Structure formats: C-alpha cells, structure tokens
Short mmCIF file of N, CA and C in Angstrom, two decimals:
data_model
loop_
_atom_site.label_atom_id
_atom_site.label_comp_id
_atom_site.label_asym_id
_atom_site.label_seq_id
_atom_site.Cartn_x
_atom_site.Cartn_y
_atom_site.Cartn_z
N MET A 1 -3.80 -9.86 -12.06
CA MET A 1 -5.11 -10.02 -12.66
C MET A 1 -6.17 -10.19 -11.56
N ALA A 2 -5.88 -10.98 -10.53
CA ALA A 2 -6.87 -11.23 -9.49
C ALA A 2 -7.25 -9.94 -8.76
N LYS A 3 -6.27 -9.09 -8.48
CA LYS A 3 -6.56 -7.82 -7.80
C LYS A 3 -7.41 -6.92 -8.67
N LYS A 4 -7.22 -7.00 -9.98
CA LYS A 4 -8.01 -6.22 -10.92
C LYS A 4 -9.50 -6.58 -10.81
N PHE A 5 -9.78 -7.83 -10.41
CA PHE A 5 -11.15 -8.30 -10.28
C PHE A 5 -11.65 -8.28 -8.84
N GLY A 6 -10.90 -7.64 -7.94
CA GLY A 6 -11.40 -7.44 -6.59
C GLY A 6 -10.75 -8.26 -5.49
N ALA A 7 -9.74 -9.05 -5.80
CA ALA A 7 -9.06 -9.82 -4.75
C ALA A 7 -8.40 -8.86 -3.77
N ILE A 8 -8.52 -9.15 -2.50
CA ILE A 8 -7.92 -8.32 -1.46
C ILE A 8 -6.43 -8.64 -1.32
N ALA A 9 -6.09 -9.91 -1.48
CA ALA A 9 -4.70 -10.34 -1.37
C ALA A 9 -4.45 -11.46 -2.37
N THR A 10 -3.21 -11.62 -2.77
CA THR A 10 -2.84 -12.68 -3.70
C THR A 10 -1.55 -13.34 -3.24
N VAL A 11 -1.32 -14.56 -3.72
CA VAL A 11 -0.08 -15.29 -3.46
C VAL A 11 0.50 -15.69 -4.80
N ASN A 12 1.72 -15.26 -5.07
CA ASN A 12 2.42 -15.66 -6.29
C ASN A 12 3.25 -16.90 -5.96
N PRO A 13 2.96 -18.04 -6.59
CA PRO A 13 3.68 -19.27 -6.26
C PRO A 13 5.19 -19.18 -6.49
N LYS A 14 5.62 -18.24 -7.32
CA LYS A 14 7.05 -18.06 -7.57
C LYS A 14 7.75 -17.36 -6.40
N ASP A 15 6.96 -16.71 -5.54
CA ASP A 15 7.53 -15.93 -4.44
C ASP A 15 7.50 -16.63 -3.09
N VAL A 16 6.91 -17.81 -3.02
CA VAL A 16 6.80 -18.52 -1.73
C VAL A 16 7.30 -19.95 -1.86
N GLU A 17 7.74 -20.49 -0.74
CA GLU A 17 8.21 -21.88 -0.73
C GLU A 17 7.04 -22.85 -0.85
N SER A 18 5.93 -22.53 -0.18
CA SER A 18 4.75 -23.40 -0.16
C SER A 18 3.49 -22.55 -0.31
N VAL A 19 2.74 -22.77 -1.38
CA VAL A 19 1.49 -22.02 -1.59
C VAL A 19 0.50 -22.29 -0.47
N PRO A 20 0.23 -23.56 -0.10
CA PRO A 20 -0.73 -23.80 0.98
C PRO A 20 -0.34 -23.13 2.30
N LYS A 21 0.94 -23.18 2.66
CA LYS A 21 1.38 -22.53 3.91
C LYS A 21 1.18 -21.03 3.83
N ALA A 22 1.49 -20.43 2.69
CA ALA A 22 1.31 -18.98 2.52
C ALA A 22 -0.16 -18.60 2.63
N ILE A 23 -1.04 -19.40 2.06
CA ILE A 23 -2.48 -19.11 2.12
C ILE A 23 -3.01 -19.31 3.53
N ARG A 24 -2.57 -20.37 4.21
CA ARG A 24 -3.01 -20.57 5.59
C ARG A 24 -2.56 -19.42 6.48
N LYS A 25 -1.34 -18.92 6.26
CA LYS A 25 -0.83 -17.78 7.04
C LYS A 25 -1.63 -16.52 6.71
N LEU A 26 -1.87 -16.28 5.45
CA LEU A 26 -2.59 -15.09 4.99
C LEU A 26 -4.02 -15.04 5.52
N THR A 27 -4.66 -16.21 5.61
CA THR A 27 -6.07 -16.27 6.01
C THR A 27 -6.27 -16.59 7.48
N GLY A 28 -5.21 -16.84 8.21
CA GLY A 28 -5.35 -17.18 9.61
C GLY A 28 -5.90 -18.57 9.84
N GLY A 29 -5.50 -19.52 9.02
CA GLY A 29 -5.92 -20.90 9.23
C GLY A 29 -6.31 -21.65 7.98
N GLY A 30 -6.51 -20.96 6.89
CA GLY A 30 -6.84 -21.64 5.63
C GLY A 30 -8.06 -21.04 4.96
N ALA A 31 -8.21 -21.39 3.72
CA ALA A 31 -9.32 -20.87 2.91
C ALA A 31 -10.62 -21.60 3.26
N ASP A 32 -11.72 -20.87 3.22
CA ASP A 32 -13.04 -21.49 3.39
C ASP A 32 -13.37 -22.36 2.19
N HIS A 33 -13.00 -21.89 1.01
CA HIS A 33 -13.36 -22.58 -0.23
C HIS A 33 -12.26 -22.32 -1.25
N SER A 34 -11.78 -23.36 -1.87
CA SER A 34 -10.81 -23.20 -2.96
C SER A 34 -11.39 -23.83 -4.22
N ILE A 35 -11.13 -23.19 -5.35
CA ILE A 35 -11.65 -23.65 -6.64
C ILE A 35 -10.48 -23.78 -7.59
N GLU A 36 -10.25 -24.97 -8.11
CA GLU A 36 -9.15 -25.21 -9.06
C GLU A 36 -9.75 -25.32 -10.44
N CYS A 37 -9.30 -24.46 -11.36
CA CYS A 37 -9.89 -24.39 -12.70
C CYS A 37 -8.92 -24.75 -13.81
N ILE A 38 -7.68 -25.08 -13.47
CA ILE A 38 -6.67 -25.34 -14.49
C ILE A 38 -6.64 -26.79 -14.93
N GLY A 39 -6.82 -27.71 -14.00
CA GLY A 39 -6.74 -29.13 -14.32
C GLY A 39 -5.33 -29.69 -14.19
N ASN A 40 -4.53 -29.06 -13.36
CA ASN A 40 -3.16 -29.51 -13.11
C ASN A 40 -3.14 -30.21 -11.75
N PRO A 41 -2.70 -31.49 -11.69
CA PRO A 41 -2.71 -32.20 -10.40
C PRO A 41 -1.98 -31.45 -9.28
N LYS A 42 -0.89 -30.77 -9.60
CA LYS A 42 -0.14 -30.03 -8.57
C LYS A 42 -0.99 -28.89 -7.99
N THR A 43 -1.66 -28.13 -8.85
CA THR A 43 -2.49 -27.03 -8.34
C THR A 43 -3.74 -27.56 -7.65
N MET A 44 -4.23 -28.73 -8.07
CA MET A 44 -5.36 -29.36 -7.37
C MET A 44 -4.95 -29.70 -5.94
N GLU A 45 -3.78 -30.31 -5.79
CA GLU A 45 -3.29 -30.67 -4.45
C GLU A 45 -3.07 -29.42 -3.61
N GLN A 46 -2.52 -28.36 -4.20
CA GLN A 46 -2.31 -27.12 -3.46
C GLN A 46 -3.63 -26.51 -3.01
N ALA A 47 -4.62 -26.52 -3.90
CA ALA A 47 -5.93 -25.96 -3.56
C ALA A 47 -6.56 -26.73 -2.40
N TYR A 48 -6.39 -28.03 -2.39
CA TYR A 48 -6.90 -28.88 -1.30
C TYR A 48 -6.14 -28.61 0.00
N ASP A 49 -4.82 -28.52 -0.10
CA ASP A 49 -3.97 -28.37 1.08
C ASP A 49 -4.09 -27.00 1.74
N CYS A 50 -4.66 -26.02 1.07
CA CYS A 50 -4.76 -24.67 1.65
C CYS A 50 -6.05 -24.47 2.46
N LEU A 51 -6.90 -25.49 2.56
CA LEU A 51 -8.20 -25.33 3.22
C LEU A 51 -8.12 -25.32 4.74
N ARG A 52 -9.04 -24.61 5.35
CA ARG A 52 -9.21 -24.60 6.80
C ARG A 52 -10.01 -25.84 7.21
N ILE A 53 -10.17 -26.04 8.51
CA ILE A 53 -11.05 -27.09 9.01
C ILE A 53 -12.46 -26.81 8.49
N GLY A 54 -13.10 -27.82 7.93
CA GLY A 54 -14.45 -27.66 7.38
C GLY A 54 -14.49 -27.01 6.01
N GLY A 55 -13.31 -26.82 5.38
CA GLY A 55 -13.26 -26.16 4.08
C GLY A 55 -13.77 -27.02 2.94
N ARG A 56 -14.04 -26.38 1.83
CA ARG A 56 -14.57 -27.06 0.64
C ARG A 56 -13.65 -26.80 -0.55
N PHE A 57 -13.33 -27.87 -1.26
CA PHE A 57 -12.48 -27.80 -2.45
C PHE A 57 -13.33 -28.20 -3.65
N THR A 58 -13.44 -27.32 -4.65
CA THR A 58 -14.18 -27.62 -5.87
C THR A 58 -13.21 -27.75 -7.03
N MET A 59 -13.29 -28.89 -7.71
CA MET A 59 -12.45 -29.15 -8.88
C MET A 59 -13.26 -28.87 -10.13
N VAL A 60 -12.90 -27.82 -10.86
CA VAL A 60 -13.53 -27.49 -12.13
C VAL A 60 -12.61 -27.90 -13.27
N GLY A 61 -11.31 -27.67 -13.09
CA GLY A 61 -10.33 -28.07 -14.10
C GLY A 61 -10.28 -29.58 -14.24
N TYR A 62 -10.12 -30.05 -15.45
CA TYR A 62 -10.13 -31.49 -15.73
C TYR A 62 -8.73 -31.99 -16.05
N SER A 63 -8.40 -33.15 -15.53
CA SER A 63 -7.13 -33.79 -15.85
C SER A 63 -7.30 -35.30 -15.77
N GLU A 64 -6.70 -36.00 -16.71
CA GLU A 64 -6.67 -37.46 -16.65
C GLU A 64 -5.50 -37.94 -15.80
N LYS A 65 -4.60 -37.03 -15.45
CA LYS A 65 -3.44 -37.39 -14.63
C LYS A 65 -3.89 -37.58 -13.19
N PRO A 66 -3.28 -38.55 -12.49
CA PRO A 66 -3.68 -38.80 -11.10
C PRO A 66 -3.21 -37.69 -10.16
N MET A 67 -3.97 -37.53 -9.09
CA MET A 67 -3.58 -36.59 -8.04
C MET A 67 -3.72 -37.30 -6.70
N THR A 68 -3.06 -36.78 -5.69
CA THR A 68 -3.09 -37.41 -4.38
C THR A 68 -3.75 -36.48 -3.38
N LEU A 69 -4.78 -36.99 -2.71
CA LEU A 69 -5.42 -36.26 -1.62
C LEU A 69 -5.30 -37.10 -0.36
N ASN A 70 -5.01 -36.47 0.76
CA ASN A 70 -4.88 -37.15 2.03
C ASN A 70 -6.29 -37.37 2.60
N ALA A 71 -6.77 -38.62 2.49
CA ALA A 71 -8.13 -38.94 2.94
C ALA A 71 -8.27 -38.78 4.45
N ALA A 72 -7.24 -39.13 5.21
CA ALA A 72 -7.31 -38.99 6.67
C ALA A 72 -7.47 -37.52 7.05
N ARG A 73 -6.75 -36.65 6.36
CA ARG A 73 -6.86 -35.20 6.62
C ARG A 73 -8.28 -34.73 6.31
N MET A 74 -8.85 -35.25 5.23
CA MET A 74 -10.21 -34.86 4.84
C MET A 74 -11.20 -35.25 5.94
N GLN A 75 -11.08 -36.46 6.46
CA GLN A 75 -11.99 -36.91 7.51
C GLN A 75 -11.77 -36.14 8.81
N TYR A 76 -10.52 -36.06 9.23
CA TYR A 76 -10.19 -35.43 10.51
C TYR A 76 -10.60 -33.96 10.52
N ARG A 77 -10.42 -33.28 9.40
CA ARG A 77 -10.72 -31.84 9.33
C ARG A 77 -12.11 -31.56 8.75
N GLU A 78 -12.89 -32.63 8.51
CA GLU A 78 -14.26 -32.52 8.00
C GLU A 78 -14.34 -31.62 6.77
N MET A 79 -13.49 -31.92 5.79
CA MET A 79 -13.42 -31.15 4.56
C MET A 79 -14.29 -31.80 3.48
N GLU A 80 -14.67 -31.01 2.48
CA GLU A 80 -15.47 -31.50 1.36
C GLU A 80 -14.68 -31.36 0.06
N VAL A 81 -14.86 -32.33 -0.82
CA VAL A 81 -14.28 -32.26 -2.16
C VAL A 81 -15.44 -32.42 -3.14
N ILE A 82 -15.59 -31.45 -4.03
CA ILE A 82 -16.70 -31.43 -4.99
C ILE A 82 -16.12 -31.40 -6.40
N GLY A 83 -16.65 -32.24 -7.27
CA GLY A 83 -16.27 -32.21 -8.68
C GLY A 83 -17.31 -31.43 -9.48
N SER A 84 -16.86 -30.68 -10.46
CA SER A 84 -17.78 -29.88 -11.27
C SER A 84 -17.28 -29.79 -12.70
N LEU A 85 -18.18 -29.88 -13.63
CA LEU A 85 -17.83 -29.69 -15.04
C LEU A 85 -18.26 -28.30 -15.53
N GLY A 86 -18.46 -27.39 -14.60
CA GLY A 86 -18.89 -26.04 -14.97
C GLY A 86 -20.35 -25.85 -14.62
N CYS A 87 -21.04 -25.07 -15.40
CA CYS A 87 -22.45 -24.82 -15.11
C CYS A 87 -23.34 -25.64 -16.04
N GLY A 88 -24.55 -25.88 -15.57
CA GLY A 88 -25.52 -26.62 -16.36
C GLY A 88 -26.15 -25.75 -17.43
N MET A 89 -26.81 -26.38 -18.36
CA MET A 89 -27.44 -25.65 -19.47
C MET A 89 -28.43 -24.60 -18.97
N VAL A 90 -29.11 -24.86 -17.86
CA VAL A 90 -30.09 -23.90 -17.34
C VAL A 90 -29.42 -22.63 -16.83
N ASP A 91 -28.11 -22.70 -16.53
CA ASP A 91 -27.40 -21.54 -16.00
C ASP A 91 -26.90 -20.58 -17.08
N TYR A 92 -26.75 -21.06 -18.31
CA TYR A 92 -26.19 -20.23 -19.37
C TYR A 92 -26.97 -18.93 -19.62
N PRO A 93 -28.30 -18.96 -19.71
CA PRO A 93 -29.01 -17.69 -19.92
C PRO A 93 -28.72 -16.66 -18.82
N LYS A 94 -28.64 -17.11 -17.56
CA LYS A 94 -28.34 -16.19 -16.46
C LYS A 94 -26.93 -15.63 -16.60
N CYS A 95 -25.99 -16.48 -16.95
CA CYS A 95 -24.59 -16.04 -17.13
C CYS A 95 -24.48 -15.03 -18.27
N ILE A 96 -25.12 -15.33 -19.38
CA ILE A 96 -25.07 -14.43 -20.54
C ILE A 96 -25.70 -13.09 -20.20
N GLU A 97 -26.80 -13.11 -19.47
CA GLU A 97 -27.45 -11.86 -19.07
C GLU A 97 -26.55 -11.04 -18.14
N MET A 98 -25.85 -11.70 -17.24
CA MET A 98 -24.95 -10.99 -16.33
C MET A 98 -23.81 -10.33 -17.10
N VAL A 99 -23.32 -10.98 -18.14
CA VAL A 99 -22.29 -10.38 -19.00
C VAL A 99 -22.89 -9.21 -19.77
N ARG A 100 -24.09 -9.42 -20.32
CA ARG A 100 -24.74 -8.38 -21.13
C ARG A 100 -24.95 -7.09 -20.35
N ILE A 101 -25.39 -7.19 -19.10
CA ILE A 101 -25.68 -5.99 -18.31
C ILE A 101 -24.43 -5.45 -17.59
N GLY A 102 -23.31 -6.10 -17.76
CA GLY A 102 -22.06 -5.61 -17.18
C GLY A 102 -21.78 -6.05 -15.76
N LYS A 103 -22.59 -6.97 -15.24
CA LYS A 103 -22.36 -7.47 -13.88
C LYS A 103 -21.09 -8.33 -13.82
N ILE A 104 -20.79 -8.99 -14.91
CA ILE A 104 -19.55 -9.76 -15.05
C ILE A 104 -18.76 -9.12 -16.18
N GLN A 105 -17.53 -8.75 -15.89
CA GLN A 105 -16.65 -8.13 -16.89
C GLN A 105 -15.77 -9.22 -17.51
N VAL A 106 -15.99 -9.54 -18.77
CA VAL A 106 -15.19 -10.59 -19.42
C VAL A 106 -14.04 -10.04 -20.24
N VAL A 107 -14.16 -8.83 -20.76
CA VAL A 107 -13.12 -8.27 -21.63
C VAL A 107 -11.75 -8.22 -20.93
N PRO A 108 -11.67 -7.81 -19.66
CA PRO A 108 -10.35 -7.77 -19.02
C PRO A 108 -9.70 -9.15 -18.87
N MET A 109 -10.49 -10.21 -18.97
CA MET A 109 -9.93 -11.56 -18.86
C MET A 109 -9.25 -12.02 -20.14
N VAL A 110 -9.54 -11.37 -21.25
CA VAL A 110 -8.94 -11.75 -22.54
C VAL A 110 -7.51 -11.24 -22.56
N THR A 111 -6.57 -12.17 -22.55
CA THR A 111 -5.16 -11.79 -22.52
C THR A 111 -4.47 -11.95 -23.87
N ALA A 112 -5.14 -12.59 -24.82
CA ALA A 112 -4.55 -12.74 -26.16
C ALA A 112 -5.67 -12.92 -27.19
N LYS A 113 -5.45 -12.34 -28.38
CA LYS A 113 -6.38 -12.50 -29.50
C LYS A 113 -5.60 -13.04 -30.69
N PHE A 114 -6.21 -14.00 -31.38
CA PHE A 114 -5.58 -14.61 -32.55
C PHE A 114 -6.56 -14.60 -33.71
N THR A 115 -6.03 -14.53 -34.92
CA THR A 115 -6.87 -14.70 -36.11
C THR A 115 -6.92 -16.19 -36.40
N LEU A 116 -7.82 -16.58 -37.28
CA LEU A 116 -7.93 -17.99 -37.64
C LEU A 116 -6.62 -18.51 -38.24
N ASP A 117 -5.91 -17.65 -38.97
CA ASP A 117 -4.62 -18.04 -39.53
C ASP A 117 -3.57 -18.33 -38.45
N GLN A 118 -3.79 -17.83 -37.25
CA GLN A 118 -2.84 -18.01 -36.15
C GLN A 118 -3.27 -19.12 -35.19
N ILE A 119 -4.17 -19.99 -35.63
CA ILE A 119 -4.73 -21.01 -34.75
C ILE A 119 -3.67 -21.91 -34.11
N ASN A 120 -2.63 -22.26 -34.87
CA ASN A 120 -1.58 -23.11 -34.30
C ASN A 120 -0.82 -22.38 -33.20
N GLU A 121 -0.56 -21.10 -33.40
CA GLU A 121 0.09 -20.30 -32.36
C GLU A 121 -0.80 -20.22 -31.12
N ALA A 122 -2.11 -20.10 -31.33
CA ALA A 122 -3.06 -20.05 -30.22
C ALA A 122 -3.01 -21.35 -29.41
N PHE A 123 -2.98 -22.49 -30.10
CA PHE A 123 -2.90 -23.77 -29.39
C PHE A 123 -1.56 -23.93 -28.67
N ASP A 124 -0.48 -23.44 -29.26
CA ASP A 124 0.82 -23.48 -28.59
C ASP A 124 0.78 -22.67 -27.30
N THR A 125 0.15 -21.51 -27.36
CA THR A 125 0.00 -20.65 -26.17
C THR A 125 -0.80 -21.38 -25.10
N LEU A 126 -1.87 -22.04 -25.51
CA LEU A 126 -2.70 -22.82 -24.60
C LEU A 126 -1.90 -23.93 -23.94
N ARG A 127 -1.17 -24.69 -24.74
CA ARG A 127 -0.37 -25.80 -24.22
C ARG A 127 0.69 -25.34 -23.22
N ARG A 128 1.24 -24.15 -23.43
CA ARG A 128 2.25 -23.61 -22.52
C ARG A 128 1.62 -23.05 -21.24
N GLY A 129 0.31 -22.96 -21.21
CA GLY A 129 -0.38 -22.44 -20.03
C GLY A 129 -0.22 -20.94 -19.85
N GLU A 130 -0.05 -20.23 -20.95
CA GLU A 130 0.15 -18.78 -20.89
C GLU A 130 -1.19 -18.06 -20.99
N GLY A 131 -1.31 -16.98 -20.26
CA GLY A 131 -2.50 -16.15 -20.35
C GLY A 131 -3.66 -16.68 -19.53
N ILE A 132 -4.68 -15.87 -19.44
CA ILE A 132 -5.91 -16.24 -18.73
C ILE A 132 -6.93 -16.78 -19.72
N ARG A 133 -7.20 -16.01 -20.76
CA ARG A 133 -8.18 -16.42 -21.77
C ARG A 133 -7.74 -15.88 -23.12
N SER A 134 -7.62 -16.78 -24.08
CA SER A 134 -7.30 -16.39 -25.46
C SER A 134 -8.54 -16.60 -26.31
N ILE A 135 -8.71 -15.75 -27.32
CA ILE A 135 -9.86 -15.89 -28.21
C ILE A 135 -9.40 -15.88 -29.67
N ILE A 136 -10.20 -16.52 -30.51
CA ILE A 136 -9.98 -16.51 -31.96
C ILE A 136 -10.97 -15.50 -32.55
N VAL A 137 -10.45 -14.52 -33.27
CA VAL A 137 -11.28 -13.48 -33.87
C VAL A 137 -11.46 -13.81 -35.35
N PHE A 138 -12.71 -13.93 -35.79
CA PHE A 138 -13.01 -14.25 -37.19
C PHE A 138 -13.18 -12.98 -37.99
#
C-alpha cells in the first residue's frame, strides 16, 4: 500500500528481526521524522527507535497503554517527541478541498466496505487491526 502512494522503500516487520535496525540501515542512520498513527505502544517505540540524530517522532495514534521511551537517548541524540490529535478545525476545509481536487487520493486507502447491517463485522475487523481504512456504506 505504501508504494502505491509513492514510498520509495518499505520495511515489512514480518521480514526483519528489528524494524528500527532495518530502517536505520535503509536510511543510512535513521529516519528524519517518524509518524505513528495506530496507537500501539510497540509501534510507537519502534517509530521512536528508528530516528536519526535530531529526528522527530510524532504520535498521532492514541493509546491508554503505557509505552517506554529512552529519555537519555532523546537528550543525547537531540530528538523531539510531538503529540498530536490530528488536525485542527481550521485545517478541515483545506483537507476537504485537497481531496475534492484530487491532490489527495482517498479511495485507494479504503480496504473494506460494510453495510449498516454488517456493523458488528466492521468493528471486529477494526479490533483485529485488519485493513487500512474501512467504511460503512448507507
């Protein structure tokens, strides 16, 4: 899916022993910026651990579960950690316009469609972490 949207290279966590090590090797030292959107403490830690010196980690995914970040590594490597709940209300009109004019392609991100009668199946799919984006069609 990532290559479909323009990624030059990808790392499949099932194919490597360590995602951060694979990303550091692929990038020659680590990512400039990592963005975690799932809200899973393990992927949050991986996103943080794959950064280069001076890198920035943005947490968009939400989780009430605790995660561990090495504060000494953050200081020594002058890294940034930013929390985000998405975009502000003022950003929505710009985002909608970008979708409307085709600058952002959202249809390829839809990996499953459900009817309202299938709502429980849709939630089961969500809980299992399957797919990129599922929608309910009325």
